[in-house]
């Protein structure tokens, strides 16, 4: 097992946790000969199943990611043959819909999602609070007061002082 990042490297630790979680979900798919299926595809599949074809912008909002992230994921899913893209009512808009291939994978995707949800519940019993509750609390706090503001409040000047070495003619 790789050593944990230092305690203050919170961003690194968050990425490490995500890699542990998503990495093992990806292994589940690879073991079932779906190595090109990514864990981040499942929320897209679930949204399209629930609401039908939709523009990437709406899909991003539904899944809770940026437009750019949704667009990249949809492009990868399109290359994997899981979604089709068709022109929308606006020339800038593309509608995303599930392909026959995606529908054929639904039993496995649904089973994995259910098993992953159950596994998350068992993991939560080992934590001081359910992970989703902590992440929701964290998101709410950072929405209320962004981390950038917290950094400034902790004493970092909003603009770094100008380097004045060259002004006096000294190196």
PDB file of C-alpha atoms in Angstrom:
ATOM      1  CA  UNK A   1       0.000   0.000   0.000  1.00  0.00           C
ATOM      2  CA  UNK A   2       1.299   3.445  -0.909  1.00  0.00           C
ATOM      3  CA  UNK A   3       1.970   5.802   1.988  1.00  0.00           C
ATOM      4  CA  UNK A   4      -0.674   8.424   2.686  1.00  0.00           C
ATOM      5  CA  UNK A   5       0.050  12.000   1.593  1.00  0.00           C
ATOM      6  CA  UNK A   6       1.052  14.386   4.352  1.00  0.00           C
ATOM      7  CA  UNK A   7      -1.875  15.525   6.479  1.00  0.00           C
ATOM      8  CA  UNK A   8      -1.850  19.115   5.206  1.00  0.00           C
ATOM      9  CA  UNK A   9      -1.969  18.029   1.555  1.00  0.00           C
ATOM     10  CA  UNK A  10      -5.755  17.787   1.588  1.00  0.00           C
ATOM     11  CA  UNK A  11      -6.158  18.042  -2.196  1.00  0.00           C
ATOM     12  CA  UNK A  12      -3.694  15.197  -2.683  1.00  0.00           C
ATOM     13  CA  UNK A  13      -5.497  13.132  -0.050  1.00  0.00           C
ATOM     14  CA  UNK A  14      -8.886  13.756  -1.710  1.00  0.00           C
ATOM     15  CA  UNK A  15      -7.478  12.650  -5.094  1.00  0.00           C
ATOM     16  CA  UNK A  16      -5.943   9.588  -3.413  1.00  0.00           C
ATOM     17  CA  UNK A  17      -9.301   8.601  -1.883  1.00  0.00           C
ATOM     18  CA  UNK A  18     -11.037   9.088  -5.222  1.00  0.00           C
ATOM     19  CA  UNK A  19      -8.409   6.939  -6.935  1.00  0.00           C
ATOM     20  CA  UNK A  20      -8.926   4.192  -4.328  1.00  0.00           C
ATOM     21  CA  UNK A  21     -12.701   4.251  -4.770  1.00  0.00           C
ATOM     22  CA  UNK A  22     -12.899   4.731  -8.552  1.00  0.00           C
ATOM     23  CA  UNK A  23      -9.893   2.484  -9.148  1.00  0.00           C
ATOM     24  CA  UNK A  24     -11.601  -0.481  -7.534  1.00  0.00           C
ATOM     25  CA  UNK A  25     -14.884   0.187  -9.350  1.00  0.00           C
ATOM     26  CA  UNK A  26     -12.897   0.289 -12.621  1.00  0.00           C
ATOM     27  CA  UNK A  27     -11.343  -3.074 -11.686  1.00  0.00           C
ATOM     28  CA  UNK A  28     -14.844  -4.519 -11.318  1.00  0.00           C
ATOM     29  CA  UNK A  29     -15.637  -3.458 -14.882  1.00  0.00           C
ATOM     30  CA  UNK A  30     -12.281  -4.681 -16.226  1.00  0.00           C
ATOM     31  CA  UNK A  31     -12.852  -8.089 -14.592  1.00  0.00           C
ATOM     32  CA  UNK A  32     -16.101  -8.266 -16.560  1.00  0.00           C
ATOM     33  CA  UNK A  33     -14.429  -7.408 -19.883  1.00  0.00           C
ATOM     34  CA  UNK A  34     -15.577  -3.768 -19.809  1.00  0.00           C
ATOM     35  CA  UNK A  35     -12.176  -2.138 -19.442  1.00  0.00           C
ATOM     36  CA  UNK A  36     -13.331   0.855 -21.537  1.00  0.00           C
ATOM     37  CA  UNK A  37     -16.243   1.601 -19.175  1.00  0.00           C
ATOM     38  CA  UNK A  38     -15.353   4.237 -16.575  1.00  0.00           C
ATOM     39  CA  UNK A  39     -17.019   4.766 -13.182  1.00  0.00           C
ATOM     40  CA  UNK A  40     -17.784   8.383 -14.120  1.00  0.00           C
ATOM     41  CA  UNK A  41     -20.040   7.113 -16.928  1.00  0.00           C
ATOM     42  CA  UNK A  42     -22.633   5.671 -14.532  1.00  0.00           C
ATOM     43  CA  UNK A  43     -24.115   8.986 -13.345  1.00  0.00           C
ATOM     44  CA  UNK A  44     -24.495   9.997 -17.013  1.00  0.00           C
ATOM     45  CA  UNK A  45     -26.173   6.694 -17.855  1.00  0.00           C
ATOM     46  CA  UNK A  46     -28.475   7.001 -14.848  1.00  0.00           C
ATOM     47  CA  UNK A  47     -29.428  10.604 -15.735  1.00  0.00           C
ATOM     48  CA  UNK A  48     -30.186   9.698 -19.343  1.00  0.00           C
ATOM     49  CA  UNK A  49     -32.252   6.706 -18.234  1.00  0.00           C
ATOM     50  CA  UNK A  50     -34.263   8.843 -15.832  1.00  0.00           C
ATOM     51  CA  UNK A  51     -34.791  11.885 -18.059  1.00  0.00           C
ATOM     52  CA  UNK A  52     -34.169  10.739 -21.610  1.00  0.00           C
ATOM     53  CA  UNK A  53     -31.994  12.493 -24.184  1.00  0.00           C
ATOM     54  CA  UNK A  54     -30.801  15.927 -23.117  1.00  0.00           C
ATOM     55  CA  UNK A  55     -28.314  18.636 -24.076  1.00  0.00           C
ATOM     56  CA  UNK A  56     -24.832  18.399 -22.572  1.00  0.00           C
ATOM     57  CA  UNK A  57     -25.449  21.573 -20.547  1.00  0.00           C
ATOM     58  CA  UNK A  58     -28.521  20.028 -18.876  1.00  0.00           C
ATOM     59  CA  UNK A  59     -26.685  16.751 -18.384  1.00  0.00           C
ATOM     60  CA  UNK A  60     -23.831  18.584 -16.648  1.00  0.00           C
ATOM     61  CA  UNK A  61     -26.289  20.304 -14.312  1.00  0.00           C
ATOM     62  CA  UNK A  62     -28.128  17.039 -13.588  1.00  0.00           C
ATOM     63  CA  UNK A  63     -24.939  15.097 -12.850  1.00  0.00           C
ATOM     64  CA  UNK A  64     -23.375  17.988 -10.908  1.00  0.00           C
ATOM     65  CA  UNK A  65     -20.246  18.606 -12.984  1.00  0.00           C
ATOM     66  CA  UNK A  66     -18.983  21.450 -15.148  1.00  0.00           C
ATOM     67  CA  UNK A  67     -20.044  21.710 -18.775  1.00  0.00           C
ATOM     68  CA  UNK A  68     -16.447  21.005 -19.774  1.00  0.00           C
ATOM     69  CA  UNK A  69     -16.276  17.834 -17.645  1.00  0.00           C
ATOM     70  CA  UNK A  70     -19.614  16.605 -19.003  1.00  0.00           C
ATOM     71  CA  UNK A  71     -18.525  17.343 -22.563  1.00  0.00           C
ATOM     72  CA  UNK A  72     -15.282  15.384 -22.109  1.00  0.00           C
ATOM     73  CA  UNK A  73     -17.102  12.434 -20.522  1.00  0.00           C
ATOM     74  CA  UNK A  74     -19.742  12.417 -23.265  1.00  0.00           C
ATOM     75  CA  UNK A  75     -17.007  12.486 -25.939  1.00  0.00           C
ATOM     76  CA  UNK A  76     -15.328   9.470 -24.330  1.00  0.00           C
ATOM     77  CA  UNK A  77     -18.657   7.662 -24.034  1.00  0.00           C
ATOM     78  CA  UNK A  78     -19.383   8.442 -27.678  1.00  0.00           C
ATOM     79  CA  UNK A  79     -16.023   6.943 -28.739  1.00  0.00           C
ATOM     80  CA  UNK A  80     -16.872   3.853 -26.662  1.00  0.00           C
ATOM     81  CA  UNK A  81     -20.225   3.564 -28.464  1.00  0.00           C
ATOM     82  CA  UNK A  82     -22.308   4.231 -25.346  1.00  0.00           C
ATOM     83  CA  UNK A  83     -23.986   7.493 -26.363  1.00  0.00           C
ATOM     84  CA  UNK A  84     -25.089   9.145 -29.573  1.00  0.00           C
ATOM     85  CA  UNK A  85     -24.910  12.876 -30.209  1.00  0.00           C
ATOM     86  CA  UNK A  86     -27.516  14.561 -32.376  1.00  0.00           C
ATOM     87  CA  UNK A  87     -28.069  18.241 -33.188  1.00  0.00           C
ATOM     88  CA  UNK A  88     -30.427  20.017 -30.815  1.00  0.00           C
ATOM     89  CA  UNK A  89     -32.854  22.831 -31.477  1.00  0.00           C
ATOM     90  CA  UNK A  90     -29.961  25.297 -31.333  1.00  0.00           C
ATOM     91  CA  UNK A  91     -26.940  24.934 -33.633  1.00  0.00           C
ATOM     92  CA  UNK A  92     -24.647  25.034 -30.588  1.00  0.00           C
ATOM     93  CA  UNK A  93     -26.586  22.341 -28.779  1.00  0.00           C
ATOM     94  CA  UNK A  94     -26.045  18.578 -29.017  1.00  0.00           C
ATOM     95  CA  UNK A  95     -28.466  16.089 -27.539  1.00  0.00           C
ATOM     96  CA  UNK A  96     -26.993  13.064 -25.767  1.00  0.00           C
ATOM     97  CA  UNK A  97     -28.826   9.742 -25.828  1.00  0.00           C
ATOM     98  CA  UNK A  98     -27.945   6.188 -24.866  1.00  0.00           C
ATOM     99  CA  UNK A  99     -27.091   3.698 -27.596  1.00  0.00           C
ATOM    100  CA  UNK A 100     -28.255   0.122 -27.926  1.00  0.00           C
ATOM    101  CA  UNK A 101     -24.854  -0.959 -26.600  1.00  0.00           C
ATOM    102  CA  UNK A 102     -25.409   1.076 -23.408  1.00  0.00           C
ATOM    103  CA  UNK A 103     -28.872  -0.429 -22.979  1.00  0.00           C
ATOM    104  CA  UNK A 104     -27.394  -3.919 -23.336  1.00  0.00           C
ATOM    105  CA  UNK A 105     -24.929  -3.130 -20.528  1.00  0.00           C
ATOM    106  CA  UNK A 106     -27.651  -1.877 -18.171  1.00  0.00           C
ATOM    107  CA  UNK A 107     -27.996  -5.110 -16.173  1.00  0.00           C
ATOM    108  CA  UNK A 108     -24.297  -5.036 -15.305  1.00  0.00           C
ATOM    109  CA  UNK A 109     -24.208  -1.259 -14.754  1.00  0.00           C
ATOM    110  CA  UNK A 110     -27.261  -1.461 -12.486  1.00  0.00           C
ATOM    111  CA  UNK A 111     -25.855  -4.426 -10.541  1.00  0.00           C
ATOM    112  CA  UNK A 112     -22.519  -2.653 -10.059  1.00  0.00           C
ATOM    113  CA  UNK A 113     -24.257   0.548  -8.930  1.00  0.00           C
ATOM    114  CA  UNK A 114     -26.323  -1.384  -6.364  1.00  0.00           C
ATOM    115  CA  UNK A 115     -23.296  -3.302  -5.101  1.00  0.00           C
ATOM    116  CA  UNK A 116     -21.214  -0.116  -4.929  1.00  0.00           C
ATOM    117  CA  UNK A 117     -23.958   1.648  -2.971  1.00  0.00           C
ATOM    118  CA  UNK A 118     -24.141  -1.286  -0.536  1.00  0.00           C
ATOM    119  CA  UNK A 119     -20.340  -1.358  -0.222  1.00  0.00           C
ATOM    120  CA  UNK A 120     -20.360   2.380   0.522  1.00  0.00           C
ATOM    121  CA  UNK A 121     -22.869   1.799   3.315  1.00  0.00           C
ATOM    122  CA  UNK A 122     -20.579  -0.807   4.903  1.00  0.00           C
ATOM    123  CA  UNK A 123     -17.605   1.539   4.551  1.00  0.00           C
ATOM    124  CA  UNK A 124     -19.634   4.287   6.232  1.00  0.00           C
ATOM    125  CA  UNK A 125     -19.998   2.059   9.327  1.00  0.00           C
ATOM    126  CA  UNK A 126     -16.199   2.255   9.740  1.00  0.00           C
ATOM    127  CA  UNK A 127     -16.137   6.057   9.556  1.00  0.00           C
ATOM    128  CA  UNK A 128     -17.012   8.656  12.187  1.00  0.00           C
ATOM    129  CA  UNK A 129     -19.776   9.901   9.872  1.00  0.00           C
ATOM    130  CA  UNK A 130     -21.071   8.791   6.452  1.00  0.00           C
ATOM    131  CA  UNK A 131     -18.734  10.026   3.722  1.00  0.00           C
ATOM    132  CA  UNK A 132     -21.578  11.543   1.707  1.00  0.00           C
ATOM    133  CA  UNK A 133     -22.639  13.584   4.755  1.00  0.00           C
ATOM    134  CA  UNK A 134     -19.104  14.895   5.231  1.00  0.00           C
ATOM    135  CA  UNK A 135     -18.753  15.757   1.534  1.00  0.00           C
ATOM    136  CA  UNK A 136     -22.151  17.478   1.521  1.00  0.00           C
ATOM    137  CA  UNK A 137     -21.201  19.455   4.623  1.00  0.00           C
ATOM    138  CA  UNK A 138     -17.871  20.387   3.032  1.00  0.00           C
ATOM    139  CA  UNK A 139     -19.540  21.508  -0.201  1.00  0.00           C
ATOM    140  CA  UNK A 140     -22.045  23.630   1.714  1.00  0.00           C
ATOM    141  CA  UNK A 141     -19.296  25.296   3.770  1.00  0.00           C
ATOM    142  CA  UNK A 142     -17.198  26.053   0.663  1.00  0.00           C
ATOM    143  CA  UNK A 143     -20.218  27.408  -1.179  1.00  0.00           C
ATOM    144  CA  UNK A 144     -21.017  29.648   1.768  1.00  0.00           C
ATOM    145  CA  UNK A 145     -17.409  30.876   2.047  1.00  0.00           C
ATOM    146  CA  UNK A 146     -15.034  29.881  -0.778  1.00  0.00           C
ATOM    147  CA  UNK A 147     -11.630  28.431   0.026  1.00  0.00           C
ATOM    148  CA  UNK A 148      -9.908  31.373  -1.704  1.00  0.00           C
ATOM    149  CA  UNK A 149     -11.507  33.720   0.830  1.00  0.00           C
ATOM    150  CA  UNK A 150     -10.415  31.446   3.657  1.00  0.00           C
ATOM    151  CA  UNK A 151      -6.814  31.550   2.370  1.00  0.00           C
ATOM    152  CA  UNK A 152      -6.914  35.356   2.302  1.00  0.00           C
ATOM    153  CA  UNK A 153      -8.466  35.462   5.769  1.00  0.00           C
ATOM    154  CA  UNK A 154      -5.653  33.215   7.032  1.00  0.00           C
ATOM    155  CA  UNK A 155      -3.163  35.962   6.226  1.00  0.00           C
ATOM    156  CA  UNK A 156      -2.090  35.594   2.599  1.00  0.00           C
ATOM    157  CA  UNK A 157      -2.108  39.007   0.902  1.00  0.00           C
ATOM    158  CA  UNK A 158      -4.502  39.221  -2.011  1.00  0.00           C
ATOM    159  CA  UNK A 159      -1.647  40.361  -4.268  1.00  0.00           C
ATOM    160  CA  UNK A 160       1.961  39.351  -3.742  1.00  0.00           C
ATOM    161  CA  UNK A 161       4.325  42.266  -3.007  1.00  0.00           C
ATOM    162  CA  UNK A 162       6.271  43.544  -6.003  1.00  0.00           C
ATOM    163  CA  UNK A 163       9.849  42.376  -6.334  1.00  0.00           C
ATOM    164  CA  UNK A 164      11.878  45.552  -5.736  1.00  0.00           C
ATOM    165  CA  UNK A 165      15.407  44.157  -6.140  1.00  0.00           C
ATOM    166  CA  UNK A 166      15.843  45.625  -9.608  1.00  0.00           C
ATOM    167  CA  UNK A 167      14.639  49.132  -8.612  1.00  0.00           C
ATOM    168  CA  UNK A 168      17.765  50.071  -6.627  1.00  0.00           C
ATOM    169  CA  UNK A 169      20.134  48.748  -9.218  1.00  0.00           C
ATOM    170  CA  UNK A 170      21.251  45.951  -6.875  1.00  0.00           C
ATOM    171  CA  UNK A 171      21.102  42.363  -8.077  1.00  0.00           C
TER     172      UNK A 171
END
